[in-house]
Amino acid sequence: MIDIIEQEIIKLSPKLFNTLLMDHTTNKNICWATENYKHLGPEYYPQEPIKKSLITGSNTNVIQPRVEKELKAQVQRTKENAEVFTPSWICNEQNNLIDESWFGRKDVFNHSNNQGWTTIIDHIIFPKGKSWKDYIDSRRLEISCGEAPYLVSRYDTVTGKEITVENRIGLLDRKLRIVNENTAEENDWYHWTKRAFESTYGYEYQGDSLLIARENLLYTFIENMEYKFSHEPSEKQLQEIARIISWNIWQMDGITFSAPYSERPRVQSQLTIFDLMGEPESNETEPIPCKIFDWRSKKSLEFKTMIDGGNTNDK
Ligand SMILES: C[S@@+](CC[C@H](N)C(=O)[O-])C[C@H]1O[C@@H](n2cnc3c(N)ncnc32)[C@H](O)[C@@H]1O
């Protein structure tokens, strides 16, 4: 039940998948970036784009969460990509530390105990000088996010056990709990929910895990709306949230900060003596540096500029 059947997403809105597969760095679809599907044919090779037709219709079971993959595939992925997922109770303890630092007190959302946790059900109180809106806007990033268990916890990625909306422990889950507690009117709820998604980021190398992470965030949105208002979101809302997700949960090689298997002509940082003498340009290529989006300033920037010191390039 934890596997989101890709066919279901198409039923929600046929256009939604185009958005969920989008890569804003290359302006193409995200690519497989894993050897696991090669046996299905050349369109499933690592450098190839993930296309809707390859994972829907009769191919709807091709992509499965790690916990439902065959043991052989799990072992291969661990060897090749260091893929070992973190159980929810550990994600919870680490996320608790982040909140302990933000709130200046322990156990804000739950008490962790015996490889589990007990949710605190009272409304969350904010420290002096910080509002619930500041919490929604404070940015969070899960590096090498796999299926994004630190961001959303619809299920335990290790045991596969489902987790109810009230008991979730991800960084985005916590923001959405705060929105649920502090808004009553639906337009207001949607406004702050969108901002919660806008301030939540993650990147991952392998395309199938990345797509599952994106689906998990989208379904977290749907499930929270059903929890709060007992109805599904509109198609327009689904599209808007999917667009934010497609920017914020992006495909990147975390070592080079570039899109896997991407290529562009090499950008010369300095003119050489040969350029000055009019020699033909080099036809060397380089991987494309990943772009992310700052929703508050409404600008895209290269991720690596944040590592290098925060200079931004307007799109
Ligand atoms: C140990 S798993 C952790 C996944 C998830 N954060 C969790 O805690 O369950 C490591 C993840 O890093 C990804 N990965 C491996 N090499 C990477 C790279 N160069 N850039 C980005 N992600 C990478 C793998 O595909 C895998 O999903």
mmCIF file of C-alpha atoms and ligand atoms in Angstrom:
data_model
loop_
_atom_site.group_PDB
_atom_site.id
_atom_site.type_symbol
_atom_site.label_atom_id
_atom_site.label_comp_id
_atom_site.label_asym_id
_atom_site.label_seq_id
_atom_site.Cartn_x
_atom_site.Cartn_y
_atom_site.Cartn_z
ATOM 1 C CA MET A 1 0.000 0.000 0.000
ATOM 2 C CA ILE A 2 2.933 2.364 0.470
ATOM 3 C CA ASP A 3 3.778 2.241 -3.248
ATOM 4 C CA ILE A 4 2.100 5.119 -5.016
ATOM 5 C CA ILE A 5 0.829 3.563 -8.205
ATOM 6 C CA GLU A 6 1.927 5.899 -10.995
ATOM 7 C CA GLN A 7 -1.373 5.217 -12.758
ATOM 8 C CA GLU A 8 -3.194 6.840 -9.807
ATOM 9 C CA ILE A 9 -1.276 10.070 -10.344
ATOM 10 C CA ILE A 10 -2.389 10.167 -13.968
ATOM 11 C CA LYS A 11 -5.982 9.755 -12.794
ATOM 12 C CA LEU A 12 -5.604 12.768 -10.491
ATOM 13 C CA SER A 13 -4.507 14.888 -13.439
ATOM 14 C CA PRO A 14 -2.942 13.698 -16.700
ATOM 15 C CA LYS A 15 -0.559 16.703 -16.781
ATOM 16 C CA LEU A 16 0.763 16.113 -13.268
ATOM 17 C CA PHE A 17 3.300 13.520 -14.351
ATOM 18 C CA ASN A 18 4.969 15.847 -16.846
ATOM 19 C CA THR A 19 5.658 18.186 -13.940
ATOM 20 C CA LEU A 20 6.816 15.449 -11.574
ATOM 21 C CA LEU A 21 9.347 14.224 -14.149
ATOM 22 C CA MET A 22 10.707 17.681 -14.980
ATOM 23 C CA ASP A 23 14.341 18.664 -14.480
ATOM 24 C CA HIS A 24 14.776 22.438 -14.323
ATOM 25 C CA THR A 25 18.533 22.311 -14.846
ATOM 26 C CA THR A 26 18.481 20.477 -18.162
ATOM 27 C CA ASN A 27 14.933 21.411 -19.191
ATOM 28 C CA LYS A 28 14.422 17.714 -19.948
ATOM 29 C CA ASN A 29 13.004 14.895 -17.853
ATOM 30 C CA ILE A 30 15.005 13.521 -14.935
ATOM 31 C CA CYS A 31 17.100 10.505 -16.012
ATOM 32 C CA TRP A 32 17.278 6.973 -14.579
ATOM 33 C CA ALA A 33 20.870 7.361 -13.298
ATOM 34 C CA THR A 34 20.850 3.746 -12.116
ATOM 35 C CA GLU A 35 21.810 0.444 -13.757
ATOM 36 C CA ASN A 36 18.845 -1.339 -12.143
ATOM 37 C CA TYR A 37 16.435 -1.140 -15.068
ATOM 38 C CA LYS A 38 18.846 -1.872 -17.974
ATOM 39 C CA HIS A 39 17.379 -5.336 -18.488
ATOM 40 C CA LEU A 40 14.102 -3.671 -19.595
ATOM 41 C CA GLY A 41 15.723 -2.249 -22.746
ATOM 42 C CA PRO A 42 17.727 0.725 -24.082
ATOM 43 C CA GLU A 43 15.125 3.297 -22.966
ATOM 44 C CA TYR A 44 15.870 2.314 -19.360
ATOM 45 C CA TYR A 45 19.646 2.878 -19.580
ATOM 46 C CA PRO A 46 21.026 5.179 -16.855
ATOM 47 C CA GLN A 47 21.556 8.208 -19.108
ATOM 48 C CA GLU A 48 18.033 8.018 -20.620
ATOM 49 C CA PRO A 49 15.122 10.213 -19.483
ATOM 50 C CA ILE A 50 12.375 8.646 -17.365
ATOM 51 C CA LYS A 51 9.315 8.878 -19.607
ATOM 52 C CA LYS A 52 5.717 8.600 -18.507
ATOM 53 C CA SER A 53 5.109 5.678 -20.901
ATOM 54 C CA LEU A 54 7.957 3.675 -19.314
ATOM 55 C CA ILE A 55 6.385 3.693 -15.841
ATOM 56 C CA THR A 56 2.620 3.846 -16.415
ATOM 57 C CA GLY A 57 -0.004 1.667 -18.130
ATOM 58 C CA SER A 58 1.350 -1.873 -18.368
ATOM 59 C CA ASN A 59 4.619 -0.591 -16.819
ATOM 60 C CA THR A 60 2.965 0.827 -13.721
ATOM 61 C CA ASN A 61 4.843 -1.485 -11.325
ATOM 62 C CA VAL A 62 8.300 -0.772 -12.746
ATOM 63 C CA ILE A 63 9.207 1.737 -9.993
ATOM 64 C CA GLN A 64 8.839 0.418 -6.443
ATOM 65 C CA PRO A 65 9.992 1.877 -3.131
ATOM 66 C CA ARG A 66 13.187 0.279 -1.778
ATOM 67 C CA VAL A 67 11.326 -1.725 0.854
ATOM 68 C CA GLU A 68 9.289 -3.407 -1.898
ATOM 69 C CA LYS A 69 12.225 -3.976 -4.295
ATOM 70 C CA GLU A 70 13.645 -7.487 -4.630
ATOM 71 C CA LEU A 71 16.453 -8.247 -2.180
ATOM 72 C CA LYS A 72 18.902 -8.673 -5.088
ATOM 73 C CA ALA A 73 18.159 -5.148 -6.339
ATOM 74 C CA GLN A 74 18.470 -3.759 -2.798
ATOM 75 C CA VAL A 75 21.932 -5.318 -2.379
ATOM 76 C CA GLN A 76 23.080 -4.056 -5.796
ATOM 77 C CA ARG A 77 21.909 -0.516 -4.979
ATOM 78 C CA THR A 78 23.675 -0.584 -1.604
ATOM 79 C CA LYS A 79 26.934 -1.637 -3.308
ATOM 80 C CA GLU A 80 26.734 0.821 -6.199
ATOM 81 C CA ASN A 81 25.168 3.875 -4.568
ATOM 82 C CA ALA A 82 25.572 3.430 -0.812
ATOM 83 C CA GLU A 83 21.783 3.113 -0.659
ATOM 84 C CA VAL A 84 20.858 2.277 2.924
ATOM 85 C CA PHE A 85 17.738 3.970 4.208
ATOM 86 C CA THR A 86 17.309 5.404 7.687
ATOM 87 C CA PRO A 87 14.500 4.066 9.902
ATOM 88 C CA SER A 88 11.889 6.653 10.897
ATOM 89 C CA TRP A 89 12.832 6.587 14.588
ATOM 90 C CA ILE A 90 16.380 7.737 13.765
ATOM 91 C CA CYS A 91 15.075 10.435 11.351
ATOM 92 C CA ASN A 92 12.828 11.545 14.215
ATOM 93 C CA GLU A 93 15.652 11.799 16.766
ATOM 94 C CA GLN A 94 17.782 13.849 14.359
ATOM 95 C CA ASN A 95 14.878 16.095 13.360
ATOM 96 C CA ASN A 96 14.153 16.592 17.074
ATOM 97 C CA LEU A 97 17.690 17.950 17.463
ATOM 98 C CA ILE A 98 17.091 20.480 14.658
ATOM 99 C CA ASP A 99 13.913 21.651 16.378
ATOM 100 C CA GLU A 100 15.589 21.687 19.769
ATOM 101 C CA SER A 101 18.072 24.158 18.330
ATOM 102 C CA TRP A 102 15.352 26.263 16.595
ATOM 103 C CA PHE A 103 12.944 26.386 19.557
ATOM 104 C CA GLY A 104 15.589 26.442 22.295
ATOM 105 C CA ARG A 105 13.902 23.561 24.120
ATOM 106 C CA LYS A 106 13.681 19.761 23.884
ATOM 107 C CA ASP A 107 10.867 17.499 22.685
ATOM 108 C CA VAL A 108 8.754 20.092 20.879
ATOM 109 C CA PHE A 109 6.795 17.686 18.668
ATOM 110 C CA ASN A 110 7.221 14.326 20.398
ATOM 111 C CA HIS A 111 9.102 12.340 23.028
ATOM 112 C CA SER A 112 11.331 9.713 21.456
ATOM 113 C CA ASN A 113 11.441 6.387 23.277
ATOM 114 C CA ASN A 114 12.604 2.851 22.671
ATOM 115 C CA GLN A 115 13.116 3.156 18.893
ATOM 116 C CA GLY A 116 9.804 4.992 18.556
ATOM 117 C CA TRP A 117 8.099 8.183 19.689
ATOM 118 C CA THR A 118 4.990 9.529 21.398
ATOM 119 C CA THR A 119 3.447 12.560 19.717
ATOM 120 C CA ILE A 120 2.724 15.611 21.864
ATOM 121 C CA ILE A 121 -0.869 16.534 21.111
ATOM 122 C CA ASP A 122 -1.043 20.025 22.687
ATOM 123 C CA HIS A 123 -0.665 23.006 20.331
ATOM 124 C CA ILE A 124 2.962 23.919 19.785
ATOM 125 C CA ILE A 125 4.027 27.096 21.630
ATOM 126 C CA PHE A 126 6.595 29.355 19.940
ATOM 127 C CA PRO A 127 9.580 30.912 21.699
ATOM 128 C CA LYS A 128 9.734 34.648 22.366
ATOM 129 C CA GLY A 129 10.688 36.586 19.220
ATOM 130 C CA LYS A 130 9.816 33.747 16.797
ATOM 131 C CA SER A 131 6.417 33.149 15.201
ATOM 132 C CA TRP A 132 4.858 30.080 13.612
ATOM 133 C CA LYS A 133 5.260 31.829 10.248
ATOM 134 C CA ASP A 134 9.037 32.073 10.825
ATOM 135 C CA TYR A 135 9.065 28.299 11.375
ATOM 136 C CA ILE A 136 7.241 27.671 8.080
ATOM 137 C CA ASP A 137 9.700 29.890 6.196
ATOM 138 C CA SER A 138 12.892 28.507 7.743
ATOM 139 C CA ARG A 139 14.624 26.431 5.092
ATOM 140 C CA ARG A 140 15.403 22.724 5.397
ATOM 141 C CA LEU A 141 17.421 20.457 3.062
ATOM 142 C CA GLU A 142 17.814 16.670 3.024
ATOM 143 C CA ILE A 143 21.054 15.833 1.217
ATOM 144 C CA SER A 144 21.126 12.551 -0.783
ATOM 145 C CA CYS A 145 17.469 12.201 0.133
ATOM 146 C CA GLY A 146 16.583 8.794 -1.356
ATOM 147 C CA GLU A 147 12.810 8.578 -0.847
ATOM 148 C CA ALA A 148 13.047 11.630 1.486
ATOM 149 C CA PRO A 149 12.389 10.066 4.925
ATOM 150 C CA TYR A 150 13.788 13.106 6.773
ATOM 151 C CA LEU A 151 11.308 15.364 4.955
ATOM 152 C CA VAL A 152 8.137 13.272 4.940
ATOM 153 C CA SER A 153 7.240 10.077 6.757
ATOM 154 C CA ARG A 154 4.169 8.556 5.111
ATOM 155 C CA TYR A 155 5.781 5.182 5.847
ATOM 156 C CA ASP A 156 8.897 3.878 7.529
ATOM 157 C CA THR A 157 11.336 3.382 4.614
ATOM 158 C CA VAL A 158 12.916 0.410 6.389
ATOM 159 C CA THR A 159 9.899 -1.544 7.694
ATOM 160 C CA GLY A 160 7.314 -0.218 5.204
ATOM 161 C CA LYS A 161 4.885 0.474 8.077
ATOM 162 C CA GLU A 162 2.452 3.340 7.331
ATOM 163 C CA ILE A 163 2.404 6.369 9.650
ATOM 164 C CA THR A 164 -0.772 8.412 10.244
ATOM 165 C CA VAL A 165 -0.767 12.162 9.472
ATOM 166 C CA GLU A 166 -0.888 13.129 13.190
ATOM 167 C CA ASN A 167 2.158 11.004 14.038
ATOM 168 C CA ARG A 168 4.506 11.957 11.227
ATOM 169 C CA ILE A 169 8.007 13.169 12.024
ATOM 170 C CA GLY A 170 9.521 14.606 8.807
ATOM 171 C CA LEU A 171 10.710 18.193 8.550
ATOM 172 C CA LEU A 172 7.919 19.066 6.113
ATOM 173 C CA ASP A 173 5.406 17.029 8.168
ATOM 174 C CA ARG A 174 6.254 19.247 11.157
ATOM 175 C CA LYS A 175 5.745 22.443 9.167
ATOM 176 C CA LEU A 176 2.373 21.148 7.953
ATOM 177 C CA ARG A 177 1.342 20.290 11.507
ATOM 178 C CA ILE A 178 2.072 23.928 12.429
ATOM 179 C CA VAL A 179 0.003 25.169 9.462
ATOM 180 C CA ASN A 180 -2.865 22.832 10.427
ATOM 181 C CA GLU A 181 -2.779 24.159 13.995
ATOM 182 C CA ASN A 182 -2.592 27.853 13.135
ATOM 183 C CA THR A 183 -4.979 28.303 10.220
ATOM 184 C CA ALA A 184 -8.726 27.751 9.999
ATOM 185 C CA GLU A 185 -9.746 29.213 6.677
ATOM 186 C CA GLU A 186 -8.905 27.174 3.578
ATOM 187 C CA ASN A 187 -7.263 29.936 1.516
ATOM 188 C CA ASP A 188 -5.013 30.811 4.439
ATOM 189 C CA TRP A 189 -4.158 27.144 4.996
ATOM 190 C CA TYR A 190 -3.258 26.723 1.327
ATOM 191 C CA HIS A 191 -1.125 29.879 1.280
ATOM 192 C CA TRP A 192 1.009 28.696 4.238
ATOM 193 C CA THR A 193 1.076 25.098 3.043
ATOM 194 C CA LYS A 194 2.559 26.315 -0.238
ATOM 195 C CA ARG A 195 5.176 28.277 1.692
ATOM 196 C CA ALA A 196 6.011 25.168 3.724
ATOM 197 C CA PHE A 197 6.725 23.303 0.469
ATOM 198 C CA GLU A 198 8.696 26.277 -0.868
ATOM 199 C CA SER A 199 11.105 26.157 2.078
ATOM 200 C CA THR A 200 11.711 22.382 1.939
ATOM 201 C CA TYR A 201 14.491 21.022 -0.295
ATOM 202 C CA GLY A 202 16.170 17.701 -1.113
ATOM 203 C CA TYR A 203 18.435 16.265 -3.794
ATOM 204 C CA GLU A 204 19.178 12.732 -4.946
ATOM 205 C CA TYR A 205 21.245 11.054 -7.680
ATOM 206 C CA GLN A 206 19.109 8.046 -8.666
ATOM 207 C CA GLY A 207 16.070 8.991 -10.742
ATOM 208 C CA ASP A 208 13.680 6.346 -9.437
ATOM 209 C CA SER A 209 14.216 7.258 -5.765
ATOM 210 C CA LEU A 210 13.955 10.935 -6.675
ATOM 211 C CA LEU A 211 10.595 10.349 -8.349
ATOM 212 C CA ILE A 212 9.368 8.410 -5.293
ATOM 213 C CA ALA A 213 10.516 11.298 -3.067
ATOM 214 C CA ARG A 214 8.543 13.730 -5.259
ATOM 215 C CA GLU A 215 5.481 11.475 -5.153
ATOM 216 C CA ASN A 216 5.791 11.188 -1.363
ATOM 217 C CA LEU A 217 5.770 14.975 -0.997
ATOM 218 C CA LEU A 218 2.797 15.332 -3.343
ATOM 219 C CA TYR A 219 0.799 12.688 -1.460
ATOM 220 C CA THR A 220 1.732 14.339 1.832
ATOM 221 C CA PHE A 221 -0.013 17.456 0.484
ATOM 222 C CA ILE A 222 -3.096 15.491 -0.574
ATOM 223 C CA GLU A 223 -3.292 13.608 2.728
ATOM 224 C CA ASN A 224 -2.980 16.793 4.778
ATOM 225 C CA MET A 225 -5.766 18.466 2.852
ATOM 226 C CA GLU A 226 -7.978 15.439 3.370
ATOM 227 C CA TYR A 227 -7.038 15.397 7.077
ATOM 228 C CA LYS A 228 -7.812 19.091 7.577
ATOM 229 C CA PHE A 229 -10.744 19.702 5.183
ATOM 230 C CA SER A 230 -12.002 16.216 4.285
ATOM 231 C CA HIS A 231 -11.690 16.755 0.552
ATOM 232 C CA GLU A 232 -9.101 16.404 -2.198
ATOM 233 C CA PRO A 233 -7.164 19.370 -3.603
ATOM 234 C CA SER A 234 -8.180 20.886 -6.930
ATOM 235 C CA GLU A 235 -6.230 20.101 -10.101
ATOM 236 C CA LYS A 236 -4.806 23.652 -10.065
ATOM 237 C CA GLN A 237 -3.525 23.221 -6.502
ATOM 238 C CA LEU A 238 -1.986 19.843 -7.373
ATOM 239 C CA GLN A 239 -0.191 21.424 -10.318
ATOM 240 C CA GLU A 240 1.115 24.326 -8.222
ATOM 241 C CA ILE A 241 2.438 22.067 -5.493
ATOM 242 C CA ALA A 242 3.920 19.637 -8.042
ATOM 243 C CA ARG A 243 5.758 22.552 -9.673
ATOM 244 C CA ILE A 244 7.313 23.579 -6.363
ATOM 245 C CA ILE A 245 8.281 19.968 -5.697
ATOM 246 C CA SER A 246 9.836 19.598 -9.152
ATOM 247 C CA TRP A 247 12.185 22.512 -8.362
ATOM 248 C CA ASN A 248 12.891 21.744 -4.724
ATOM 249 C CA ILE A 249 13.452 17.986 -4.919
ATOM 250 C CA TRP A 250 16.032 17.857 -7.658
ATOM 251 C CA GLN A 251 18.391 15.412 -9.329
ATOM 252 C CA MET A 252 22.019 16.158 -8.577
ATOM 253 C CA ASP A 253 25.360 14.475 -8.173
ATOM 254 C CA GLY A 254 26.257 15.784 -4.726
ATOM 255 C CA ILE A 255 29.964 15.482 -5.511
ATOM 256 C CA THR A 256 30.022 17.698 -8.616
ATOM 257 C CA PHE A 257 26.802 19.695 -7.893
ATOM 258 C CA SER A 258 25.734 18.954 -11.468
ATOM 259 C CA ALA A 259 22.942 17.014 -13.182
ATOM 260 C CA PRO A 260 23.866 13.332 -13.730
ATOM 261 C CA TYR A 261 24.687 12.467 -17.380
ATOM 262 C CA SER A 262 24.202 16.094 -18.473
ATOM 263 C CA GLU A 263 26.505 17.889 -20.885
ATOM 264 C CA ARG A 264 27.018 21.420 -22.177
ATOM 265 C CA PRO A 265 29.901 23.072 -24.050
ATOM 266 C CA ARG A 266 32.606 23.924 -21.534
ATOM 267 C CA VAL A 267 32.362 27.506 -20.287
ATOM 268 C CA GLN A 268 35.790 29.158 -20.469
ATOM 269 C CA SER A 269 36.370 31.034 -17.245
ATOM 270 C CA GLN A 270 39.454 32.845 -18.595
ATOM 271 C CA LEU A 271 40.494 33.814 -22.073
ATOM 272 C CA THR A 272 43.598 31.944 -23.172
ATOM 273 C CA ILE A 273 46.296 33.103 -25.595
ATOM 274 C CA PHE A 274 44.632 30.840 -28.210
ATOM 275 C CA ASP A 275 41.281 32.638 -27.810
ATOM 276 C CA LEU A 276 43.069 35.949 -28.381
ATOM 277 C CA MET A 277 44.749 34.566 -31.489
ATOM 278 C CA GLY A 278 41.370 33.450 -32.892
ATOM 279 C CA GLU A 279 42.049 29.713 -32.594
ATOM 280 C CA PRO A 280 38.906 27.522 -33.006
ATOM 281 C CA GLU A 281 36.951 27.068 -29.753
ATOM 282 C CA SER A 282 37.545 23.859 -27.827
ATOM 283 C CA ASN A 283 34.743 21.324 -28.250
ATOM 284 C CA GLU A 284 35.135 20.057 -24.718
ATOM 285 C CA THR A 285 31.977 19.598 -22.670
ATOM 286 C CA GLU A 286 31.196 19.709 -18.961
ATOM 287 C CA PRO A 287 28.265 18.568 -16.774
ATOM 288 C CA ILE A 288 25.571 21.209 -16.212
ATOM 289 C CA PRO A 289 25.592 22.823 -12.736
ATOM 290 C CA CYS A 290 22.250 22.283 -10.968
ATOM 291 C CA LYS A 291 19.778 25.126 -10.617
ATOM 292 C CA ILE A 292 17.504 25.594 -7.641
ATOM 293 C CA PHE A 293 14.842 28.216 -6.934
ATOM 294 C CA ASP A 294 14.624 30.831 -4.193
ATOM 295 C CA TRP A 295 10.845 31.300 -3.836
ATOM 296 C CA ARG A 296 11.093 34.394 -1.658
ATOM 297 C CA SER A 297 13.235 36.399 -4.118
ATOM 298 C CA LYS A 298 11.645 34.513 -7.058
ATOM 299 C CA LYS A 299 15.026 33.812 -8.633
ATOM 300 C CA SER A 300 16.784 30.672 -9.767
ATOM 301 C CA LEU A 301 20.405 30.201 -8.865
ATOM 302 C CA GLU A 302 23.121 27.595 -9.253
ATOM 303 C CA PHE A 303 23.280 25.384 -6.172
ATOM 304 C CA LYS A 304 27.081 25.542 -6.111
ATOM 305 C CA THR A 305 27.029 29.328 -5.691
ATOM 306 C CA MET A 306 25.466 28.755 -2.264
ATOM 307 C CA ILE A 307 28.386 26.516 -1.331
ATOM 308 C CA ASP A 308 30.902 29.002 -2.758
ATOM 309 C CA GLY A 309 29.529 31.883 -0.716
ATOM 310 C CA GLY A 310 26.010 32.685 -1.793
ATOM 311 C CA ASN A 311 26.333 34.721 -5.014
ATOM 312 C CA THR A 312 23.184 34.365 -7.070
ATOM 313 C CA ASN A 313 22.722 34.455 -10.835
ATOM 314 C CA ASP A 314 19.365 35.652 -12.086
ATOM 315 C CA LYS A 315 17.720 33.263 -14.501
HETATM 316 C C1 LIG B 1 22.505 6.171 2.755
HETATM 317 S S1 LIG B 1 21.254 6.559 1.504
HETATM 318 C C2 LIG B 1 20.309 7.744 2.415
HETATM 319 C C3 LIG B 1 18.956 8.035 1.841
HETATM 320 C C4 LIG B 1 18.034 8.836 2.763
HETATM 321 N N1 LIG B 1 18.571 10.143 3.043
HETATM 322 C C5 LIG B 1 17.820 8.106 4.077
HETATM 323 O O1 LIG B 1 18.386 8.533 5.081
HETATM 324 O O2 LIG B 1 17.129 7.106 4.090
HETATM 325 C C6 LIG B 1 22.253 7.444 0.458
HETATM 326 C C7 LIG B 1 21.564 8.026 -0.781
HETATM 327 O O3 LIG B 1 22.555 8.786 -1.456
HETATM 328 C C8 LIG B 1 22.350 8.651 -2.836
HETATM 329 N N2 LIG B 1 23.641 8.983 -3.499
HETATM 330 C C9 LIG B 1 24.726 8.204 -3.687
HETATM 331 N N3 LIG B 1 25.698 8.904 -4.320
HETATM 332 C C10 LIG B 1 25.213 10.162 -4.509
HETATM 333 C C11 LIG B 1 25.739 11.343 -5.099
HETATM 334 N N4 LIG B 1 26.954 11.389 -5.643
HETATM 335 N N5 LIG B 1 24.955 12.444 -5.126
HETATM 336 C C12 LIG B 1 23.701 12.433 -4.610
HETATM 337 N N6 LIG B 1 23.149 11.348 -4.033
HETATM 338 C C13 LIG B 1 23.900 10.217 -3.986
HETATM 339 C C14 LIG B 1 21.926 7.213 -3.028
HETATM 340 O O4 LIG B 1 21.251 7.041 -4.251
HETATM 341 C C15 LIG B 1 21.051 7.011 -1.783
HETATM 342 O O5 LIG B 1 19.708 7.290 -2.068
#
